[in-house]
Each structure stands twice: as structure tokens, then as C-alpha cells.
Coordinates of C-alpha atoms in Angstrom, one line a residue:
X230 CA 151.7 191.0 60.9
X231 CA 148.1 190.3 59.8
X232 CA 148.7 187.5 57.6
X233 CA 150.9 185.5 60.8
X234 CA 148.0 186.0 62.9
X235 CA 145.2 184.5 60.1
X236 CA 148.0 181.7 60.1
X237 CA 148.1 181.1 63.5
X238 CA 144.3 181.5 63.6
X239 CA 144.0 178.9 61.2
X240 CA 146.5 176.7 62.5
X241 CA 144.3 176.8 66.0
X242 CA 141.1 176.0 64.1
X243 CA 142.6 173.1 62.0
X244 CA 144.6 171.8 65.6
X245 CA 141.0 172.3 67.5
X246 CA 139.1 170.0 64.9
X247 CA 141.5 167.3 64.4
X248 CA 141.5 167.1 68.5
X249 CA 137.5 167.2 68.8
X250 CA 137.8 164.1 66.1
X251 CA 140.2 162.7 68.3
X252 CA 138.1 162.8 71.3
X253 CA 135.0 161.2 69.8
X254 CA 137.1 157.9 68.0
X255 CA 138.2 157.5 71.7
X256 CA 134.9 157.9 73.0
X257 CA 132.9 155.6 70.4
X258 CA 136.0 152.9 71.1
X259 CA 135.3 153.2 74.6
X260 CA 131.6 152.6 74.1
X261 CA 132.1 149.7 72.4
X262 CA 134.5 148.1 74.6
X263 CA 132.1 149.0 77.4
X264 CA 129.2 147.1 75.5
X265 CA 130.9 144.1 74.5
X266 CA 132.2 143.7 77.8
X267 CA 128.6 143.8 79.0
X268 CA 127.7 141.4 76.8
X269 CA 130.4 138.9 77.5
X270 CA 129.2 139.4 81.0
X271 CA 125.7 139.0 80.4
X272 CA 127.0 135.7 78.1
X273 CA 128.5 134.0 81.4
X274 CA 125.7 134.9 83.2
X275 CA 123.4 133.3 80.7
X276 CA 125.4 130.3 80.5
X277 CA 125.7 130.2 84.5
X278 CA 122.0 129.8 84.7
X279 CA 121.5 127.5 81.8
X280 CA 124.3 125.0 83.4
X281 CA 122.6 125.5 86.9
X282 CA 119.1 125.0 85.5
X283 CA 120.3 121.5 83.8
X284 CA 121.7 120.6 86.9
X285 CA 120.2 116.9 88.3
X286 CA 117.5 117.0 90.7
X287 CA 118.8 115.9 94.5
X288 CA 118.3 112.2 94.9
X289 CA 115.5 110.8 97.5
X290 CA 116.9 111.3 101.4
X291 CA 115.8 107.7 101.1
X292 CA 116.7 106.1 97.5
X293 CA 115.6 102.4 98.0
X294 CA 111.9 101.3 97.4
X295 CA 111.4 97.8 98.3
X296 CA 109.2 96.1 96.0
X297 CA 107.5 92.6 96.6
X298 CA 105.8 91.1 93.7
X299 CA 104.4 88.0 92.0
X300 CA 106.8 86.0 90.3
X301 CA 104.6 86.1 86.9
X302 CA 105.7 89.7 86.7
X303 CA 109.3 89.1 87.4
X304 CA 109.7 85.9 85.8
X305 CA 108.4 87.2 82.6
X306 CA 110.9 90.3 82.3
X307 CA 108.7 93.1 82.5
X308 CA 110.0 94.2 86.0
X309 CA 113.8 93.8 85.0
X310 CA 113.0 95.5 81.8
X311 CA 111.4 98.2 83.5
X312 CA 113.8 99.1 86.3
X313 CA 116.5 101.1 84.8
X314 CA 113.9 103.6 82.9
X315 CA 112.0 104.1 86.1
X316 CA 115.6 104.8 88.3
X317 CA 116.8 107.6 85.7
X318 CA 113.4 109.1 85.4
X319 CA 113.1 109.3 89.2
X320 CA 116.3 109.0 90.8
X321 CA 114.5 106.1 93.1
X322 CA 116.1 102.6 93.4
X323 CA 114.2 99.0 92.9
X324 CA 115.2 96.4 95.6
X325 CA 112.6 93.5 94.2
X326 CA 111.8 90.6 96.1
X327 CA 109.1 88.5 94.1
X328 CA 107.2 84.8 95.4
X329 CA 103.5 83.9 95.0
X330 CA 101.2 86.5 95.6
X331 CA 100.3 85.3 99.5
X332 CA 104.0 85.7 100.4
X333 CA 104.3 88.5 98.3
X334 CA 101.7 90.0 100.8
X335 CA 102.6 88.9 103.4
X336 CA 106.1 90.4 103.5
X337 CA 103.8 94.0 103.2
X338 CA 102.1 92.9 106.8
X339 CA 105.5 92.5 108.2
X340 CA 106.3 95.9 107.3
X341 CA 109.3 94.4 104.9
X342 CA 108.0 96.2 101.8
X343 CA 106.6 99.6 100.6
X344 CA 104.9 98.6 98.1
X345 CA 103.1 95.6 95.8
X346 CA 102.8 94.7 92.8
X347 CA 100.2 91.7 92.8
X348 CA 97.8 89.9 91.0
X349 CA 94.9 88.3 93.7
X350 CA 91.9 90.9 94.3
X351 CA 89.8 89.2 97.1
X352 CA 93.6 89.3 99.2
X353 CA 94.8 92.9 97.5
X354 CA 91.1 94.1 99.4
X355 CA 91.6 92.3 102.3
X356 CA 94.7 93.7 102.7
X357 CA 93.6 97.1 102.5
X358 CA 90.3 96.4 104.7
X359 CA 93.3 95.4 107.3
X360 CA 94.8 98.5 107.2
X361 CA 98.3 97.4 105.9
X362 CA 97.8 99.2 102.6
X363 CA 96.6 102.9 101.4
X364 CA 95.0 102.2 97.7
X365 CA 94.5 99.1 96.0
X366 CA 95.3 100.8 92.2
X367 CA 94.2 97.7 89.4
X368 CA 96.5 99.3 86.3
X369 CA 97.1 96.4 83.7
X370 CA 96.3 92.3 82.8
X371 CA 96.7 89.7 80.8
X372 CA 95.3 86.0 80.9
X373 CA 95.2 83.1 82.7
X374 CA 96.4 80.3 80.0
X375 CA 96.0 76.4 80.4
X376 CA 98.8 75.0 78.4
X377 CA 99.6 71.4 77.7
X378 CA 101.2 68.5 75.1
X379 CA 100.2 69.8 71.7
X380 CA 98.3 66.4 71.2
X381 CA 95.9 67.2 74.1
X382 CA 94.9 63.8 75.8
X383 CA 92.5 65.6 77.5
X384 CA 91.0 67.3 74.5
X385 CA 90.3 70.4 75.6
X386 CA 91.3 72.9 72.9
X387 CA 87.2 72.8 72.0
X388 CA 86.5 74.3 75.5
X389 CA 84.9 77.7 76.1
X390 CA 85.4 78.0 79.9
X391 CA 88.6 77.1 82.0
X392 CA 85.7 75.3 84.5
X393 CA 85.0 72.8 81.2
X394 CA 88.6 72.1 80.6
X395 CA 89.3 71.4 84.1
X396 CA 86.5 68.9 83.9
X397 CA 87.9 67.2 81.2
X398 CA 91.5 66.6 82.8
X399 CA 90.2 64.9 85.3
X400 CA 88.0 62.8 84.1
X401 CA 90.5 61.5 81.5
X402 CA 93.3 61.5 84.4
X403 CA 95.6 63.7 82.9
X404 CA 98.6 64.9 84.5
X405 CA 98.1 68.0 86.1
X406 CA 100.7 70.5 87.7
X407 CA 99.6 72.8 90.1
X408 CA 102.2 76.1 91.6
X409 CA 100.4 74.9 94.9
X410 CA 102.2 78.2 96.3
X411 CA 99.4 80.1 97.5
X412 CA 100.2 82.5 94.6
X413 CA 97.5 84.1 92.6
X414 CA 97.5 82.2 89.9
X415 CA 97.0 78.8 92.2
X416 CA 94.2 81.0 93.7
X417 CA 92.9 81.4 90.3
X418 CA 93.1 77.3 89.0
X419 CA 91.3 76.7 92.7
X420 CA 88.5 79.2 92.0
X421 CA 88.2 76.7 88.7
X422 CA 88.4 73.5 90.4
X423 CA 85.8 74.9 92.6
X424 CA 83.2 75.7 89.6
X425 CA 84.3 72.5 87.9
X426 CA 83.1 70.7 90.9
X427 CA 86.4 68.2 91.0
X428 CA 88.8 68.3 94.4
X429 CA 91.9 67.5 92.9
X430 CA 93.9 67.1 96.3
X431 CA 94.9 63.6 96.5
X432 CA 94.5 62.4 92.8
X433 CA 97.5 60.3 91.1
X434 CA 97.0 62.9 88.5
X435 CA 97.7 65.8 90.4
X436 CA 101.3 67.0 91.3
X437 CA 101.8 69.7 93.1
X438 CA 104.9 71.7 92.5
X439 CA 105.3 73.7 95.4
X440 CA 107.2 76.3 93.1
X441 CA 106.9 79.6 90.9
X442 CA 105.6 79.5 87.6
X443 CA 108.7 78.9 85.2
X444 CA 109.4 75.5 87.4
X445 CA 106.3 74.9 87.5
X446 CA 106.2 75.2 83.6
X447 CA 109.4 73.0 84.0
X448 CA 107.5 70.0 85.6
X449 CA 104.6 70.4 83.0
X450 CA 106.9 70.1 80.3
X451 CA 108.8 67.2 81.6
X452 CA 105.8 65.2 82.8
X453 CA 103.8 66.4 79.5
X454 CA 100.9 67.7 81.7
X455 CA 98.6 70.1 81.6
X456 CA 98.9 73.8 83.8
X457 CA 97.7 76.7 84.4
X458 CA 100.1 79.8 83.8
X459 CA 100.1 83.3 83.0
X460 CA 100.0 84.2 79.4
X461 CA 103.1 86.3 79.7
X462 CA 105.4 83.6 81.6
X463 CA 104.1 81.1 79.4
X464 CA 105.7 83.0 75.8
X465 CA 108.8 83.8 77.8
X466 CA 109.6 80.3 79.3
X467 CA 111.4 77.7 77.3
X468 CA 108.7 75.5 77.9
X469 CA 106.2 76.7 75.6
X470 CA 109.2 74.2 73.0
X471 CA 107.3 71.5 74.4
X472 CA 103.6 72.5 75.5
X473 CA 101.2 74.8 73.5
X474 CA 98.8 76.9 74.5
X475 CA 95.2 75.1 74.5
X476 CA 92.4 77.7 76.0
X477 CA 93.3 81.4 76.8
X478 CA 91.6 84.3 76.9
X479 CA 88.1 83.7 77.6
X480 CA 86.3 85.8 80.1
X481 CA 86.6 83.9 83.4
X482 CA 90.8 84.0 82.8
X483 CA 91.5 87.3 82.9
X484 CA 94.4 88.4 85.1
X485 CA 94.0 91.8 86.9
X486 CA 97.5 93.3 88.2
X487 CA 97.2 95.8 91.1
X488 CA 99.4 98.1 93.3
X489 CA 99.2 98.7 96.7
X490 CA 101.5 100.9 99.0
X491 CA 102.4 99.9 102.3
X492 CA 100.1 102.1 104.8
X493 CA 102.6 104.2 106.9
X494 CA 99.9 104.3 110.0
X495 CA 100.7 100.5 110.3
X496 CA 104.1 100.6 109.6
X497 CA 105.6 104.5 110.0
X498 CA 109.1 103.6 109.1
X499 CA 108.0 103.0 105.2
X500 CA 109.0 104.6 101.9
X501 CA 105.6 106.5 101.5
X502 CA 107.6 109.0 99.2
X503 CA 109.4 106.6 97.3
X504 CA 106.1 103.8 97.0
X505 CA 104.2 107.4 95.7
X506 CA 107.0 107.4 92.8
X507 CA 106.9 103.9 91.8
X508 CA 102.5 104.3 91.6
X509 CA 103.0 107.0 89.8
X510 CA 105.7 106.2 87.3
X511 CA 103.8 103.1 86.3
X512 CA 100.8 104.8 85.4
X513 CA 102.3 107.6 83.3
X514 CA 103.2 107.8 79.8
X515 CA 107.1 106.4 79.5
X516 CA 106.0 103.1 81.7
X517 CA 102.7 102.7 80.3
X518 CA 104.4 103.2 76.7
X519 CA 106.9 100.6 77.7
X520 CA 104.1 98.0 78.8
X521 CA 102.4 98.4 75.6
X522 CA 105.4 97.9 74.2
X523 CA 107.2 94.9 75.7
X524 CA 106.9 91.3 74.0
X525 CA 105.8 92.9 70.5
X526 CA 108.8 92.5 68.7
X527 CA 110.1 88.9 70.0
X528 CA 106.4 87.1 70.4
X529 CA 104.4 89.6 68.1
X530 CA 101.9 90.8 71.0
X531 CA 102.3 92.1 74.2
X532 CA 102.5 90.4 77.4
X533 CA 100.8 92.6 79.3
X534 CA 97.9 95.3 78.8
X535 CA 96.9 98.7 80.6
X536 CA 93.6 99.0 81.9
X537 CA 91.6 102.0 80.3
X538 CA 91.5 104.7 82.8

């Protein structure tokens, strides 16, 4: 009788360990399924932000800045080159309208722009002193050129001032093209007619195009004149096949760009938001890079150059 009761004694102890085993494998499993379950969960919630934070900002209640700008800035590419890094980087649309700098103004009077891109200081601060624009911002330039047939009639390439070379074009009767738009750059060749002391309205010499730069260039070529362009829609016009460059860069050319945008107390109904973004982009580091960088590789120096801030 004793020795069936130590079996059944150790029969229960054996049955009671194997069970307590039993119980902690399920328990440990259980645990485990628990933990990986909470980090699955914590996974989709990980990936739930991460596909929410990379999520693109809202675009602009009001996508489309209007932009009216010289043609030298259009005509030469850098605009068009521009556009598409500025739209990505902002989520902002260009509409670009471009003439000589006076029309180019003028369409910010009538309220038809928000913003400017222009190159003619005593009208960029008259515009402002008229309350039609917030800031006049100067950011980059390049030069004034006077290009011409490579053998020079006029012989000028020995000049040191725009003023002498004028000078010397009229008194040999050289053909001379003038934008005659009212743009900056036929500010500019007035400023030198002025110093030069020669009024040029009139003379058989003196044609006026009545036109942008490239067909102004265009004229000059075919007539194998002389103008004056901007440096940058000089090396990007087919003209410079037939004309060369004979006096750039000297201090009296230099050619200041500036932006202005539209004041919204004279015209409410403007993209003050969307003229902010444009200012801003172009004076930050992926435009101004950009800038630096366009005309390097095709004419082997830039076209344009920032300002130091």
C-alpha cells in the first residue's frame, strides 16, 4: 500500500512540473506575440507619419505671379531657364510678360503685374516715390556692350568711355541702331549721347528700331552698324556671327537689375504673397547658384552677376 501511494505521489509531482513548464512556454509565446504585434504596430505608425511628413506643401490659394520684365532678361534665357526651378521650389507659377523697361513699368501702374524685374534706376525710384511699388531690391548686373562690324569704321575698340565711342560714330557717320523703345537700355545709350554732347535724332546715320534688343541686334547686323546691347543678349543672339563686341565693361556701362513688388495700398487685388516668393527665391541660394551659373558652359562666362550683399 505504501509503495502505490509514493507512486502516485510521484506521479503527481512529475504531472505538476511538466504542467508548470507548460504554462510558462505558453506564457513566453504569448509575450512575444504581444511584443511583435506592438512593434508591427508601432512600424505602421512610424511609416504613417513619415509618408504624412513627406507629404507636398498645399499650393498658393493664388498660384499665378505675374511678372513684367525687360526683354534683355527674357530674351537672353535666364527667365525661361529659371522658371521651372523656382515653380517646384515654391509651388508658385510665372505668367511673364517682358517689353522695354518703361512698358515693363508701366503695366505695374496699371495694376497688371505684381511684380518687376527691371533694369532703369532713376524710373525703378520714381516708381516707388509714386507709391506703385514696396522695395526697389538691386540683386545682380552685367554690362552695357557697344557692338559693331569687326572692322570698326568708326574705330572705337581704343575707347575708354561709351561717351568717346559715341563721339566717334558720329563724327565718322556710322550707322547706328537705336531700341528707341523707351527700354532701359535706350535710357542708357541716351544718358551717353547726352555726355557725348551729339543729338542723334534726325541724323541719316541713325535708325531707330522701334524694337527689343534681339531685333534690334538683327538690324545692326544686317545694316553692319553699330549698337548698344546688353552683354548677356549680345552672346546669346545670332548676331554676335556678324558683329563683335568693341567696348564693354568700363565703369559708366554697368547694368544694375532690380525688383520691385507691386504695392498692394495702390493696387489691393495683387499677389503680395506670391511677388514675396519670387523676391525671395531669387535672392537665395538655388537661384543665385543658378545665376552664377548660367552662360558658363556654352560662352565660358556668365551672363549675369549677383550683387554682394
Amino acid at each position: 500500500m505504501k509503495r502505490k501511494t509514493a507512486s502516485k505521489v510521484l506521479f503527481a509531482t512529475v504531472f505538476a512540473a511538466l504542467f508548470a513548464l507548460f504554462m510558462v512556454a505558453c506564457s513566453s509565446g504569448s509575450g512575444s506575440a504581444a511584443s511583435s504585434s506592438a512593434s508591427a504596430s508601432a512600424s505602421s505608425a512610424s511609416s504613417a507619419a513619415a509618408s504624412s511628413s513627406a507629404s507636398p506643401a498645399a499650393a498658393p490659394a493664388n498660384p499665378v505671379v505675374r511678372i513684367s520684365t525687360t526683354t534683355s532678361v527674357n530674351d537672353s534665357g535666364l527667365l525661361p531657364y529659371l522658371q521651372p526651378y523656382f515653380e517646384e521650389a515654391t509651388g508658385y507659377q510665372w505668367e511673364i510678360t517682358s517689353a522695354g523697361t518703361g512698358a515693363a513699368i508701366k503695366k505695374g501702374e496699371t495694376g497688371d503685374a505684381d511684380a518687376l524685374l527691371v533694369h532703369a534706376k532713376a524710373s525703378e525710384e520714381e516708381f516707388v516715390n509714386n507709391g506703385f511699388g514696396v522695395e526697389r531690391i538691386p540683386f545682380m548686373y552685367n554690362y552695357f556692350v557697344i557692338v559693331g562690324p569687326a572692322d570698326d569704321p568708326a574705330g572705337i575698340k581704343d575707347c575708354k568711355t561709351a561717351a568717346e565711342a559715341f563721339k566717334k560714330i558720329a563724327d565718322s557717320g556710322s550707322t547706328f541702331v537705336s531700341r528707341g523703345d523707351d527700354s532701359g537700355t535706350n535710357k542708357k545709350e541716351l544718358q551717353i549721347w547726352e555726355a557725348a554732347g551729339v543729338a542723334p535724332t534726325g541724323q541719316d546715320w541713325y535708325v531707330n528700331a522701334g524694337a527689343g534688343m534681339g531685333a534690334t541686334l538683327t538690324q545692326a547686323a544686317e545694316r553692319q552698324g553699330y549698337t548698344l546691347s546688353d552683354k548677356g543678349t549680345f552672346l546669346s543672339n545670332d548676331a554676335k556671327k556678324s558683329l563683335v563686341i568693341l567696348l564693354g565693361e568700363s565703369d559708366d556701362m554697368k547694368n544694375t537689375y532690380s525688383m520691385i513688388a507691386i504695392s498692394p495700398e495702390k493696387w489691393p487685388d495683387t499677389n503680395s504673397e506670391g511677388a514675396k516668393a519670387f523676391i525671395d527665391w531669387m535672392q537665395g541660394e538655388q537661384a543665385s547658384k543658378l545665376i552664377a551659373e548660367y552662360g558658363v558652359a556654352e560662352y565660358g562666362e556668365p551672363l549675369f552677376y549677383l550683387l554682394e550683399k
